[in-house]
Amino acid sequence: MFKITSYTKASDTNMGVKKRSMRFNISPEKSPFFYLLPLILFMLIMVAYPIGRILYISLTSNIMTRPDLGVQFIGLENYANLFTSMAFWETVGRTGAWTALSVGGKTAIALGIALLLARDIAFKRFYLILLMIPWVTPMVVAAVTWRWIFDGQFGMLNYILMQVNILQEPYVFLGHKMSAFIATAITDMWLGIPFLAMMFLAGLQSIPVELHESASMDGASKLQKFIHVTLPMMKPIILVATTMSGIWTFNSFGVIWPMTHGGPVDATQTLIVQAYKLSFGSFDLGMGAAIAVVIFIILTICTVLYKRLLMRQEEL
Amino acid sequence: MKKLLTMLLLSIALILAACSGQTGGESGGDGPVEITYLKPGADDPDTRERVQDIIDRFEEENPDIKVKLEAVGWDNAYQKLVTGFNGGSSPDVFAGGSRWMTAFADMGALLPLTDMASEKIKEYPEALQQSSQYKDEIYAIPRAFSARSLIYRTDLIEEPPTTWEELVETAKTVQEENEGMYGFAISGAAHVSTTTQYFNYLLQNGGEVFDEEGNVTINSPEAVEALKYYTDFYTEHKVVPNPVEYNRELLPVLFKEGKIAMYVIGPWGKSLMGVDPDNEDTPYASAPLPKGKKMANILVSDSIYVSAKTEHPEESWKFIEFLTSLEEQKEFDKSNGSLPLLTEEAKDPFFKEDPYFSTFVDMIEHGEPQPMPAVWEPFQDVITTAVQRALDGEDPQTVLDDAAKEIKEQELEPK
């Protein structure tokens, strides 16, 4: 509105000329800056500042509950401590293995579900709704529910396994290192499958029918069609979807914490769990922040890879 | 241009206002003063109701003070409080483990109560008076206090075990005689009860966590032997359900469900089981702990604190005085199932005559104080990790050596 008024005034007075030039100053090339300014400020406060602060904290020795030890700037010492500690590298390896197990399982199962749902079957809509249930379940609710399913004394899984005589006495799934590792990964799979299945289903439906038809005419078997037609066509979408799922799984705190708190001993302690334990369990902010930064770096690399994949997909 | 600038500034101000959320709150005008009281464990509906009843009685007597109850679980209380001290808001009055006092006081989070409480504190036994003071200031008022006893099924066990050997034997016998039941149960979860349960055996075996000069002695032969005895229940004798899954709060549930025949707990076990000793399904009684080289058990206490941030120190103190008055404290101890705290209160016949309670009262005599590391929570993590590793089959000596090393590295020795 004010633009129009200044324009009309500008027609005869000297003042108007000045105003006109000012109006020109802020538009059109530079005006986007002003429109973006609120959001830039918002992002600076809500995103850039916390990241900068974490970077700074990771360079200090700062234990909140130990004012007697003081807060000191110690440079890269926290990182040096981390990288020379065996336990840290074990955690990195464990996080990688857990992510691989969970994402691998998710991808295989989701692909199977997508293949089934891509066919013309009865009650398809019903199955789709069923598939959505894990997606709409809050993560912590799901984790707590699964914790009780795996419980050693009152758990549903033990009950079923004992009814069919696979187990003679209850097995405490979350009380043993290996089984707890797998049980948490299964829970994470359950939560992540709907997203991947939907992506794969969309991918399957985008494959032109002609390709399958011509393959059939050439005498390809079902398996050959899957390997030589479906998979190559799906490759971009599989790569993109699993990379995204991998990033989420890597940071999956809401599953592990309610189920095991990273235990028994540290069998399910991933990087994010360790960062949380250090920052909010022992309140060792420096070390906690250092791990957070390491996670940030690892995930940034993953995101760059993901972006490259996306680019290549667009070239296709 | 000016208009544009104003608009810009306005929009920024609006965004900032939206971010900063509600500030201010009630003005300190004429209306009643509101103080908040954080009570860990009040997430349990029964406890919450009991605490709310006390608050209602207080508000009736003091119409000018309103008390808002903040209920959190024991699991989250420590974290919530520490985060609150550093920038967030903290409750005016809060209860918590006495083990937290030193760290909180060092953080400058506690209001010294010396001026107000120097008379009140004399109502408590000497040991508790001392554990409420730090660097010549009173920081805490004792709230609850407990010793440990053995709970056993009277219909299955005629004579409760009195020594370590008998405990294993009894557990084995009951387990053989009763299909689907474990003879005993221990705690191995990442929880304070894992440390206190293990420390009971440690003390009974003549070991200690820190010696008098504050050096770590958690890897002494006595301690290693005690840890071996503790974890052998699971790894060797197989008379307990997998401990890693269970903490103190879950054992009473297992007992009530008839899954275990014995366990060790403080006097509040009764209220956690929710049934009387002579109930039909799982009749039980309390017995002194089976003794090792000597009889010992750890005394754990909770305290009430006032936050250094409070704007109403006087009202907060008034509330504490009410909570800990002879009448209210007695009521609380009886219903909560904690031991008589005030010297005057212990004279009440209830605590001496009740067969369930009297065992615990007798155990006080053999009580030894909790170790006082510089900060409790990381210390507890170190100990539970060691116990869990031993339960997983690792050598007790190795895991305790590692624990001692870890305690030194984190400088957790008492100051």
XYZ file of C-alpha atoms in Angstrom:
731
model
C 0.000 0.000 0.000
C 2.683 2.449 0.969
C 4.387 1.841 -2.336
C 1.424 3.186 -4.245
C 1.083 6.308 -2.115
C 4.737 7.146 -2.437
C 4.491 6.672 -6.159
C 1.640 9.138 -6.569
C 3.353 11.701 -4.370
C 6.505 11.288 -6.363
C 4.885 12.736 -9.437
C 5.378 16.420 -8.600
C 7.397 17.228 -5.459
C 11.091 17.165 -4.778
C 10.573 15.089 -1.699
C 8.901 12.604 -3.922
C 12.021 12.117 -5.982
C 13.929 11.216 -2.872
C 11.273 8.799 -1.776
C 11.182 7.313 -5.193
C 14.887 6.593 -5.171
C 14.551 5.034 -1.734
C 11.732 2.883 -2.901
C 13.927 1.802 -5.744
C 16.680 0.880 -3.292
C 14.689 -1.812 -1.618
C 13.194 -3.396 -4.658
C 13.183 -5.586 -6.587
C 16.631 -7.198 -6.343
C 17.210 -6.521 -2.675
C 13.711 -6.854 -1.319
C 13.825 -10.670 -1.028
C 16.373 -10.176 1.690
C 13.857 -8.248 3.754
C 11.149 -10.811 3.197
C 13.511 -13.544 4.281
C 14.930 -11.649 7.225
C 12.425 -12.898 9.832
C 13.023 -16.475 8.820
C 16.787 -15.981 8.693
C 16.701 -14.547 12.189
C 14.506 -17.406 13.318
C 16.901 -19.951 11.827
C 19.904 -18.199 13.320
C 18.360 -18.367 16.774
C 16.816 -21.810 16.557
C 19.361 -23.705 14.413
C 22.673 -21.941 13.928
C 23.070 -20.809 17.530
C 22.488 -24.240 19.113
C 24.870 -25.874 16.630
C 27.524 -23.249 17.297
C 27.013 -23.620 21.009
C 27.363 -27.406 20.864
C 30.592 -26.969 18.887
C 31.875 -24.615 21.549
C 30.783 -26.808 24.477
C 32.497 -29.791 22.881
C 35.767 -27.872 23.227
C 35.328 -27.339 26.950
C 35.548 -29.449 30.062
C 32.167 -28.807 31.611
C 30.553 -31.150 34.096
C 27.385 -29.538 35.353
C 27.277 -31.380 38.663
C 30.966 -30.730 39.377
C 31.374 -27.000 39.854
C 34.459 -27.906 41.900
C 36.237 -29.000 38.716
C 35.331 -25.774 36.946
C 34.569 -25.030 33.297
C 37.661 -24.803 31.133
C 38.411 -24.393 27.470
C 40.479 -27.447 26.587
C 40.575 -27.368 22.806
C 40.316 -30.753 21.162
C 41.021 -32.772 24.301
C 37.504 -34.228 24.443
C 37.903 -35.488 20.889
C 41.359 -36.855 21.672
C 39.868 -38.729 24.632
C 37.069 -40.074 22.470
C 39.224 -41.234 19.578
C 41.738 -42.971 21.815
C 39.057 -44.812 23.805
C 38.336 -48.379 22.737
C 34.833 -48.137 24.132
C 34.024 -45.286 21.767
C 35.087 -47.234 18.672
C 33.099 -50.202 19.922
C 30.088 -47.918 20.185
C 30.669 -46.616 16.656
C 30.903 -50.189 15.366
C 27.833 -51.209 17.348
C 25.850 -48.257 16.011
C 26.846 -49.199 12.464
C 25.937 -52.847 12.985
C 22.619 -52.006 14.617
C 21.730 -49.574 11.836
C 22.727 -52.093 9.161
C 20.708 -54.873 10.810
C 17.638 -52.712 11.234
C 17.758 -51.054 7.811
C 18.577 -54.351 6.104
C 15.614 -56.038 7.754
C 13.319 -53.126 7.021
C 14.299 -53.045 3.348
C 13.863 -56.768 2.789
C 10.501 -56.979 4.561
C 9.202 -53.737 3.077
C 10.153 -54.867 -0.418
C 8.302 -58.130 0.145
C 5.221 -56.313 1.380
C 5.381 -53.872 -1.532
C 5.581 -56.715 -4.048
C 2.543 -58.387 -2.485
C 0.552 -55.175 -2.353
C 1.414 -54.275 -5.958
C -0.617 -57.234 -7.160
C -4.354 -57.193 -7.597
C -5.528 -58.774 -4.378
C -8.715 -58.639 -2.371
C -8.953 -56.295 0.608
C -5.960 -54.289 -0.608
C -7.196 -51.141 1.073
C -7.562 -53.005 4.360
C -3.961 -54.212 4.192
C -2.792 -50.711 3.423
C -4.536 -49.428 6.540
C -2.964 -52.207 8.599
C 0.397 -51.242 7.204
C -0.098 -47.690 8.430
C -0.546 -48.669 12.083
C 3.148 -48.680 13.027
C 3.578 -45.379 11.241
C 0.971 -43.609 13.319
C 2.045 -45.208 16.603
C 4.171 -42.828 18.684
C 7.677 -44.219 18.919
C 7.853 -44.390 22.698
C 4.461 -46.071 22.966
C 5.625 -48.709 20.494
C 8.922 -49.201 22.330
C 7.234 -49.651 25.703
C 4.714 -52.070 24.211
C 7.491 -54.125 22.665
C 9.406 -54.026 25.919
C 6.478 -55.845 27.521
C 6.164 -58.257 24.621
C 9.794 -59.261 25.185
C 9.462 -59.336 28.980
C 10.854 -62.421 30.694
C 8.047 -63.095 33.166
C 4.876 -61.637 31.715
C 5.828 -61.257 28.052
C 3.569 -62.288 25.178
C 6.449 -63.663 23.127
C 7.561 -65.987 25.915
C 3.987 -67.121 26.431
C 3.565 -68.040 22.782
C 6.949 -69.733 22.471
C 6.207 -71.803 25.576
C 2.710 -72.721 24.398
C 4.133 -74.198 21.209
C 6.936 -75.823 23.182
C 9.799 -74.050 21.468
C 10.925 -72.788 24.873
C 10.754 -74.830 28.046
C 11.241 -71.869 30.376
C 10.916 -68.132 29.780
C 13.823 -66.401 28.105
C 14.624 -62.829 29.130
C 15.093 -61.287 25.710
C 16.177 -57.876 26.945
C 18.446 -59.346 29.617
C 21.037 -60.899 27.309
C 23.424 -58.933 25.164
C 22.780 -60.539 21.788
C 19.027 -60.979 22.136
C 18.581 -57.405 23.421
C 20.533 -56.122 20.413
C 18.289 -58.021 18.025
C 15.072 -57.287 19.915
C 15.631 -53.512 19.787
C 16.472 -53.756 16.080
C 13.253 -55.699 15.453
C 11.242 -53.006 17.217
C 12.911 -50.366 15.094
C 12.150 -52.406 11.975
C 8.490 -52.630 12.921
C 8.332 -48.848 13.172
C 10.245 -48.199 9.941
C 8.652 -50.702 7.582
C 5.534 -48.676 6.576
C 7.572 -45.780 5.208
C 9.804 -48.010 3.102
C 6.908 -50.188 1.950
C 4.999 -47.122 0.752
C 8.046 -45.797 -1.092
C 8.672 -49.168 -2.736
C 5.023 -49.557 -3.655
C 5.102 -46.196 -5.377
C 8.285 -47.234 -7.153
C 6.781 -50.529 -8.321
C 3.716 -48.818 -9.697
C 5.862 -46.436 -11.708
C 7.508 -49.283 -13.665
C 5.892 -49.346 -17.136
C 3.882 -52.530 -17.741
C 5.406 -52.761 -21.237
C 8.784 -53.696 -19.800
C 7.353 -56.718 -18.024
C 5.310 -57.665 -21.055
C 8.271 -57.596 -23.384
C 10.337 -59.557 -20.885
C 7.579 -62.178 -20.755
C 7.571 -62.376 -24.527
C 11.297 -62.999 -24.447
C 10.548 -65.919 -22.163
C 11.847 -64.537 -18.848
C 10.814 -66.370 -15.709
C 9.300 -64.561 -12.710
C 12.604 -64.492 -10.901
C 14.445 -63.246 -13.971
C 11.872 -60.499 -14.412
C 12.348 -59.456 -10.801
C 16.146 -59.406 -11.024
C 16.542 -57.915 -14.496
C 13.533 -55.617 -14.754
C 12.068 -54.748 -11.377
C 15.246 -54.306 -9.344
C 17.135 -52.124 -11.863
C 14.070 -49.914 -12.265
C 13.677 -49.720 -8.485
C 17.339 -49.081 -7.781
C 17.143 -45.293 -7.467
C 14.175 -45.368 -5.139
C 15.653 -48.154 -3.026
C 18.906 -46.242 -2.646
C 17.217 -43.012 -1.684
C 14.706 -44.561 0.691
C 17.247 -46.723 2.519
C 19.665 -43.830 2.886
C 16.964 -41.746 4.517
C 15.853 -44.622 6.678
C 19.498 -45.198 7.601
C 19.888 -41.645 8.852
C 16.776 -41.940 11.005
C 17.786 -45.330 12.333
C 21.251 -44.093 13.188
C 19.633 -41.519 15.443
C 16.964 -43.801 16.799
C 16.869 -42.906 20.456
C 13.165 -43.335 21.143
C 13.314 -47.079 20.587
C 16.439 -48.021 22.517
C 16.044 -45.804 25.548
C 12.591 -46.951 26.739
C 13.446 -50.592 26.025
C 16.905 -51.078 27.505
C 18.514 -47.739 28.436
C 21.444 -48.972 26.338
C 21.892 -52.122 28.437
C 22.493 -54.889 29.393
C 26.006 -53.636 30.191
C 26.217 -51.621 26.953
C 24.956 -54.093 24.361
C 22.456 -51.655 22.836
C 24.341 -48.442 23.486
C 24.477 -46.545 20.205
C 26.162 -43.176 19.736
C 23.009 -41.198 20.353
C 22.286 -43.138 23.562
C 25.829 -42.543 24.756
C 25.592 -38.834 23.979
C 22.368 -38.643 25.977
C 23.815 -40.617 28.886
C 26.865 -38.376 29.061
C 24.949 -35.124 28.726
C 21.918 -35.858 30.872
C 23.035 -38.806 33.003
C 26.470 -37.732 34.173
C 25.903 -34.136 32.989
C 29.336 -34.212 31.353
C 28.343 -31.653 28.755
C 31.749 -31.459 27.070
C 31.998 -35.140 26.215
C 28.296 -35.378 25.381
C 28.622 -32.481 22.967
C 31.735 -34.016 21.391
C 29.793 -37.184 20.583
C 26.908 -35.115 19.247
C 29.346 -33.374 16.927
C 30.722 -36.728 15.760
C 27.159 -37.866 14.994
C 26.576 -34.589 13.172
C 29.653 -35.153 11.002
C 28.803 -38.781 10.210
C 25.241 -37.848 9.274
C 26.378 -34.868 7.207
C 28.503 -37.235 5.152
C 25.482 -39.531 4.764
C 23.338 -36.592 3.687
C 25.876 -35.535 1.061
C 25.924 -39.080 -0.286
C 22.145 -39.109 -0.255
C 22.037 -35.877 -2.211
C 24.468 -37.241 -4.797
C 22.252 -40.286 -5.225
C 19.269 -38.054 -5.692
C 21.095 -36.027 -8.342
C 22.078 -39.139 -10.224
C 18.505 -40.301 -10.103
C 17.365 -37.079 -11.729
C 19.896 -37.516 -14.506
C 18.391 -40.868 -15.381
C 11.155 3.484 4.723
C 10.354 4.183 8.332
C 7.108 2.338 7.983
C 8.888 -0.551 6.442
C 11.396 -0.651 9.272
C 8.679 -0.521 11.880
C 6.873 -3.340 10.201
C 10.042 -5.377 10.080
C 10.823 -4.745 13.689
C 7.268 -5.529 14.646
C 7.315 -8.840 12.842
C 10.632 -9.749 14.428
C 9.337 -8.782 17.831
C 6.296 -10.931 17.236
C 8.418 -13.914 16.278
C 10.653 -13.423 19.277
C 7.678 -13.125 21.559
C 6.303 -16.336 20.140
C 9.609 -18.071 20.773
C 10.143 -16.895 24.279
C 6.869 -18.349 25.463
C 5.045 -17.398 28.612
C 6.977 -15.303 31.066
C 5.907 -13.506 34.147
C 3.190 -15.617 35.665
C 1.338 -14.595 38.772
C 2.265 -11.355 40.411
C 3.252 -11.375 44.044
C 0.159 -9.375 44.962
C -2.412 -10.059 47.614
C -3.545 -13.515 46.594
C -2.198 -16.658 48.174
C 1.468 -17.426 47.557
C 2.028 -20.486 45.424
C 4.961 -22.782 46.016
C 5.764 -25.943 44.101
C 6.706 -29.227 45.729
C 8.463 -31.858 43.635
C 8.065 -35.351 44.979
C 9.834 -38.218 43.224
C 7.793 -41.401 43.185
C 4.507 -39.516 43.169
C 3.919 -40.712 39.623
C 2.544 -43.785 41.374
C -1.171 -43.042 41.946
C -1.238 -44.279 45.572
C 1.742 -42.190 46.603
C 0.365 -39.221 44.746
C -2.894 -39.446 46.606
C -1.130 -39.670 49.968
C 1.039 -36.658 49.232
C -1.930 -34.694 47.961
C -3.770 -35.444 51.209
C -0.905 -33.971 53.211
C -0.915 -30.897 50.998
C -4.665 -30.497 51.430
C -4.290 -30.575 55.211
C -1.495 -27.998 54.993
C -3.513 -25.691 52.786
C -6.411 -25.910 55.189
C -4.206 -24.718 58.030
C -2.454 -22.105 55.897
C -5.025 -20.576 53.574
C -2.492 -18.003 52.342
C -0.167 -20.625 50.866
C -0.980 -22.828 47.909
C 1.185 -25.875 47.210
C 1.401 -27.273 43.715
C 2.503 -30.900 43.557
C 4.899 -31.885 40.807
C 4.924 -35.637 40.417
C 7.875 -37.324 38.734
C 9.249 -40.843 38.778
C 12.430 -41.633 40.676
C 14.013 -42.394 37.307
C 13.639 -38.841 36.036
C 13.776 -36.785 39.219
C 17.537 -36.247 39.364
C 17.763 -35.276 35.722
C 14.819 -32.949 35.956
C 16.235 -31.202 39.005
C 19.767 -30.717 37.636
C 18.425 -29.377 34.371
C 16.169 -27.045 36.323
C 19.041 -25.663 38.428
C 20.928 -24.739 35.276
C 18.714 -22.217 33.648
C 15.320 -23.829 33.858
C 12.838 -23.422 36.650
C 13.182 -25.435 39.783
C 10.558 -26.309 42.379
C 10.619 -24.335 45.631
C 10.640 -27.438 47.778
C 11.671 -30.902 46.678
C 12.309 -34.328 48.097
C 15.078 -36.609 46.946
C 17.834 -38.978 47.959
C 20.170 -37.711 50.666
C 22.921 -38.979 48.364
C 22.261 -35.987 46.086
C 22.964 -33.346 48.721
C 26.711 -32.803 48.234
C 26.499 -32.400 44.476
C 23.465 -30.109 44.691
C 25.045 -28.004 47.429
C 28.251 -27.632 45.400
C 26.182 -26.505 42.458
C 24.746 -23.729 44.590
C 21.285 -25.126 44.027
C 20.270 -25.505 47.657
C 19.175 -22.847 50.080
C 21.112 -23.211 53.347
C 18.551 -23.813 56.080
C 20.891 -23.243 58.999
C 19.050 -20.180 60.362
C 15.621 -21.766 60.219
C 16.436 -25.366 60.982
C 19.076 -25.278 63.695
C 16.420 -26.119 66.320
C 14.366 -28.492 64.211
C 17.347 -30.639 63.258
C 17.906 -31.583 66.896
C 14.738 -33.676 66.780
C 16.567 -36.246 64.643
C 19.051 -38.944 65.630
C 22.701 -37.946 65.553
C 23.566 -39.858 62.364
C 20.823 -38.123 60.403
C 21.763 -34.717 61.790
C 25.231 -35.192 60.396
C 24.132 -36.391 56.997
C 21.990 -33.248 56.634
C 24.976 -30.946 56.963
C 27.710 -30.119 54.532
C 30.484 -27.586 55.000
C 28.939 -26.336 58.273
C 25.560 -25.543 56.780
C 22.297 -27.423 57.074
C 21.055 -28.126 53.555
C 18.511 -30.863 54.103
C 15.799 -32.046 56.425
C 15.573 -35.853 56.721
C 12.353 -37.205 55.307
C 12.423 -40.970 55.136
C 14.825 -43.544 56.263
C 15.083 -47.258 55.825
C 16.981 -50.414 56.667
C 16.797 -53.703 54.770
C 15.258 -57.065 55.638
C 14.519 -60.342 53.941
C 10.931 -60.983 52.861
C 10.026 -64.689 52.573
C 6.978 -66.861 51.927
C 5.779 -68.259 55.233
C 3.789 -71.052 53.589
C 6.851 -72.388 51.755
C 9.728 -71.647 54.111
C 9.529 -72.700 57.740
C 12.728 -71.206 59.040
C 14.145 -68.164 57.258
C 17.851 -68.546 56.364
C 20.284 -66.849 58.700
C 23.622 -67.208 56.901
C 24.876 -66.838 53.344
C 25.124 -70.616 52.899
C 21.634 -71.182 54.240
C 20.269 -68.537 51.921
C 21.559 -70.399 48.866
C 20.378 -73.739 50.256
C 16.888 -72.468 51.111
C 16.554 -70.847 47.703
C 17.526 -74.086 45.967
C 15.150 -76.177 48.049
C 12.119 -73.928 47.511
C 12.829 -73.733 43.821
C 12.987 -77.530 43.506
C 9.794 -78.015 45.484
C 7.788 -75.430 43.584
C 7.410 -75.639 39.852
C 7.682 -72.328 38.034
C 9.031 -70.401 40.982
C 12.436 -68.939 41.707
C 13.906 -69.316 45.183
C 15.226 -65.772 45.452
C 15.532 -62.537 43.459
C 18.191 -59.877 43.165
C 18.306 -56.560 41.400
C 20.662 -55.972 38.474
C 18.996 -53.228 36.455
C 20.538 -49.800 36.002
C 18.907 -48.509 39.178
C 19.979 -47.387 42.630
C 18.721 -50.644 44.174
C 21.405 -52.643 42.356
C 24.087 -50.707 44.207
C 22.397 -50.895 47.608
C 21.634 -54.608 47.281
C 25.203 -55.418 46.308
C 26.585 -53.135 49.035
C 24.650 -55.106 51.662
C 26.741 -58.189 50.840
C 29.861 -56.074 50.500
C 29.415 -54.697 54.021
C 28.518 -58.109 55.429
C 31.749 -59.471 53.999
C 33.764 -56.770 55.769
C 34.424 -54.735 52.641
C 33.915 -51.048 51.988
C 33.578 -48.826 48.946
C 35.873 -46.056 50.172
C 38.284 -46.319 53.095
C 38.563 -43.621 55.756
C 40.912 -41.477 53.687
C 38.496 -41.644 50.771
C 40.507 -44.093 48.641
C 38.583 -46.506 46.447
C 38.593 -50.018 47.873
C 35.849 -51.450 45.709
C 38.288 -53.995 44.198
C 39.432 -55.404 47.559
C 39.304 -59.213 47.996
C 36.267 -58.816 50.298
C 34.401 -56.839 47.661
C 35.298 -59.301 44.920
C 34.119 -62.204 47.043
C 30.860 -60.399 47.792
C 30.247 -59.660 44.111
C 30.919 -63.285 43.265
C 28.426 -64.400 45.911
C 25.876 -61.888 44.620
C 26.173 -62.835 40.965
C 26.486 -66.582 41.653
C 22.780 -66.598 42.541
C 22.236 -66.119 38.833
C 25.263 -67.530 37.023
C 26.060 -70.509 39.253
C 23.035 -71.524 41.328
C 20.390 -70.231 38.929
C 17.933 -69.494 41.736
C 16.966 -65.967 40.635
C 15.196 -64.620 37.535
C 17.477 -62.660 35.186
C 18.434 -59.737 37.441
C 19.231 -57.306 34.632
C 15.531 -56.922 34.018
C 14.615 -56.203 37.616
C 15.028 -53.337 40.007
C 13.685 -52.993 43.493
C 10.287 -51.704 42.400
C 9.613 -54.812 40.329
C 10.631 -57.445 42.879
C 7.562 -56.946 45.108
C 5.396 -57.409 42.020
C 7.151 -60.691 41.212
C 6.693 -61.787 44.807
C 3.013 -60.954 44.861
C 2.552 -62.865 41.605
C 4.089 -65.903 43.279
C 7.113 -65.972 40.989
C 9.745 -65.704 43.729
C 9.938 -67.003 47.297
C 12.326 -64.490 48.878
C 13.773 -61.053 48.244
C 15.459 -58.199 50.067
C 13.834 -54.783 50.409
C 13.235 -51.836 52.695
C 10.066 -51.485 54.797
C 8.113 -49.955 51.931
C 8.031 -53.405 50.334
C 4.706 -53.932 52.028
C 3.041 -50.986 50.353
C 4.577 -51.950 47.007
C 3.189 -55.469 47.326
C -0.110 -53.980 48.336
C -1.126 -56.950 50.504
C -0.875 -57.664 54.224
C 1.561 -60.278 55.535
C -1.214 -62.758 56.353
C -2.940 -62.651 52.954
C -4.131 -65.946 51.502
C -2.201 -66.266 48.245
C 1.256 -65.143 49.198
C 1.604 -64.997 52.988
C 4.907 -63.498 53.980
C 7.009 -62.300 56.896
C 10.133 -60.225 57.330
C 13.357 -61.634 58.729
C 16.798 -60.198 59.442
C 19.178 -60.420 56.494
C 21.177 -63.663 56.335
C 24.550 -62.666 57.648
C 27.973 -63.109 56.131
C 31.112 -62.514 58.171
C 29.015 -60.073 60.150
C 25.531 -58.662 60.198
C 25.256 -55.429 58.269
C 22.971 -53.538 55.966
C 22.995 -50.204 54.279
C 20.922 -47.331 55.590
C 19.400 -45.189 52.893
C 17.665 -41.920 53.582
C 15.721 -39.330 51.660
C 15.656 -35.646 52.462
C 13.689 -32.498 51.720
C 15.456 -29.520 50.231
C 14.634 -25.901 49.442
C 15.820 -24.549 46.121
C 18.247 -21.609 46.168
C 16.072 -20.076 43.475
C 12.918 -19.908 45.557
C 11.178 -16.581 45.958
C 9.313 -17.770 49.021
C 11.822 -19.210 51.481
C 9.593 -18.585 54.476
C 6.532 -20.239 53.022
C 8.697 -23.129 51.864
C 10.064 -23.590 55.337
C 6.574 -23.441 56.793
C 5.572 -26.254 54.478
C 8.596 -28.361 55.471
C 7.854 -27.786 59.144
C 4.351 -29.040 58.569
C 5.510 -32.080 56.590
C 7.996 -33.091 59.233
C 5.918 -32.309 62.306
C 5.662 -35.249 64.677
C 2.072 -35.992 63.765
C 2.483 -35.772 59.985
C 5.804 -37.599 59.962
C 4.346 -40.471 61.964
C 1.400 -40.720 59.626
C 3.716 -40.606 56.603
C 6.071 -43.259 57.920
C 3.257 -45.628 58.751
C 1.536 -45.347 55.392
C 4.701 -45.016 53.308
C 6.345 -47.839 55.170
C 9.450 -46.029 56.267
C 11.132 -46.244 59.645
C 10.446 -43.797 62.467
C 12.604 -40.799 61.812
C 12.139 -38.438 64.703
C 13.592 -39.494 68.024
C 10.210 -38.827 69.627
C 8.377 -40.808 66.971
C 10.390 -44.000 67.489
C 8.762 -44.293 70.891
C 5.412 -45.001 69.245
C 4.527 -48.623 70.055
C 3.377 -49.219 66.481
C 6.935 -49.492 65.200
C 8.038 -51.841 67.974
C 5.073 -54.156 68.086
C 4.167 -54.681 64.467
C 5.945 -57.934 63.571
C 6.608 -56.772 60.028
C 8.046 -53.395 60.984
C 9.977 -54.439 64.065
C 12.452 -56.494 62.002
C 13.372 -53.405 60.076
C 13.642 -51.345 63.253
C 16.006 -53.966 64.647
C 18.113 -53.859 61.503
C 18.879 -50.148 62.100
C 21.297 -51.254 64.790
C 23.402 -53.047 62.150
C 23.066 -50.217 59.685
C 25.985 -48.519 58.010
C 25.729 -45.281 56.046
C 25.723 -45.144 52.264
C 29.078 -44.311 50.673
C 29.326 -40.599 49.865
C 30.954 -40.198 46.445
C 31.427 -36.657 45.154
C 28.501 -37.169 42.795
C 26.197 -40.110 43.225
C 24.677 -40.759 39.805
C 27.851 -41.421 37.740
C 29.130 -43.493 40.650
C 25.959 -45.570 40.532
C 26.456 -46.092 36.782
C 29.966 -47.382 37.356
C 28.795 -49.862 39.992
C 25.784 -51.153 38.041
C 27.929 -51.644 34.956
C 30.348 -53.730 37.024
C 27.506 -55.817 38.499
C 25.925 -56.334 35.072
C 29.237 -57.403 33.565
C 29.745 -59.916 36.357
C 26.188 -61.202 35.812
C 27.121 -61.633 32.170
C 29.850 -64.022 33.234
C 32.914 -61.787 33.439
C 35.431 -62.200 36.233
C 34.407 -60.196 39.361
C 38.009 -59.114 39.987
C 38.385 -57.670 36.478
C 35.123 -55.783 36.529
C 35.765 -54.291 39.969
C 39.321 -53.293 38.962
C 37.791 -51.472 36.022
C 35.189 -49.882 38.294
C 37.886 -48.634 40.684
C 39.850 -47.204 37.777
C 36.757 -45.503 36.416
C 35.926 -43.941 39.802
C 39.459 -42.531 40.031
C 39.369 -41.211 36.492
C 36.090 -39.400 37.069
C 37.343 -38.102 40.445
C 34.297 -39.427 42.242
C 36.018 -40.078 45.568
C 34.407 -38.413 48.585
C 35.675 -34.950 49.412
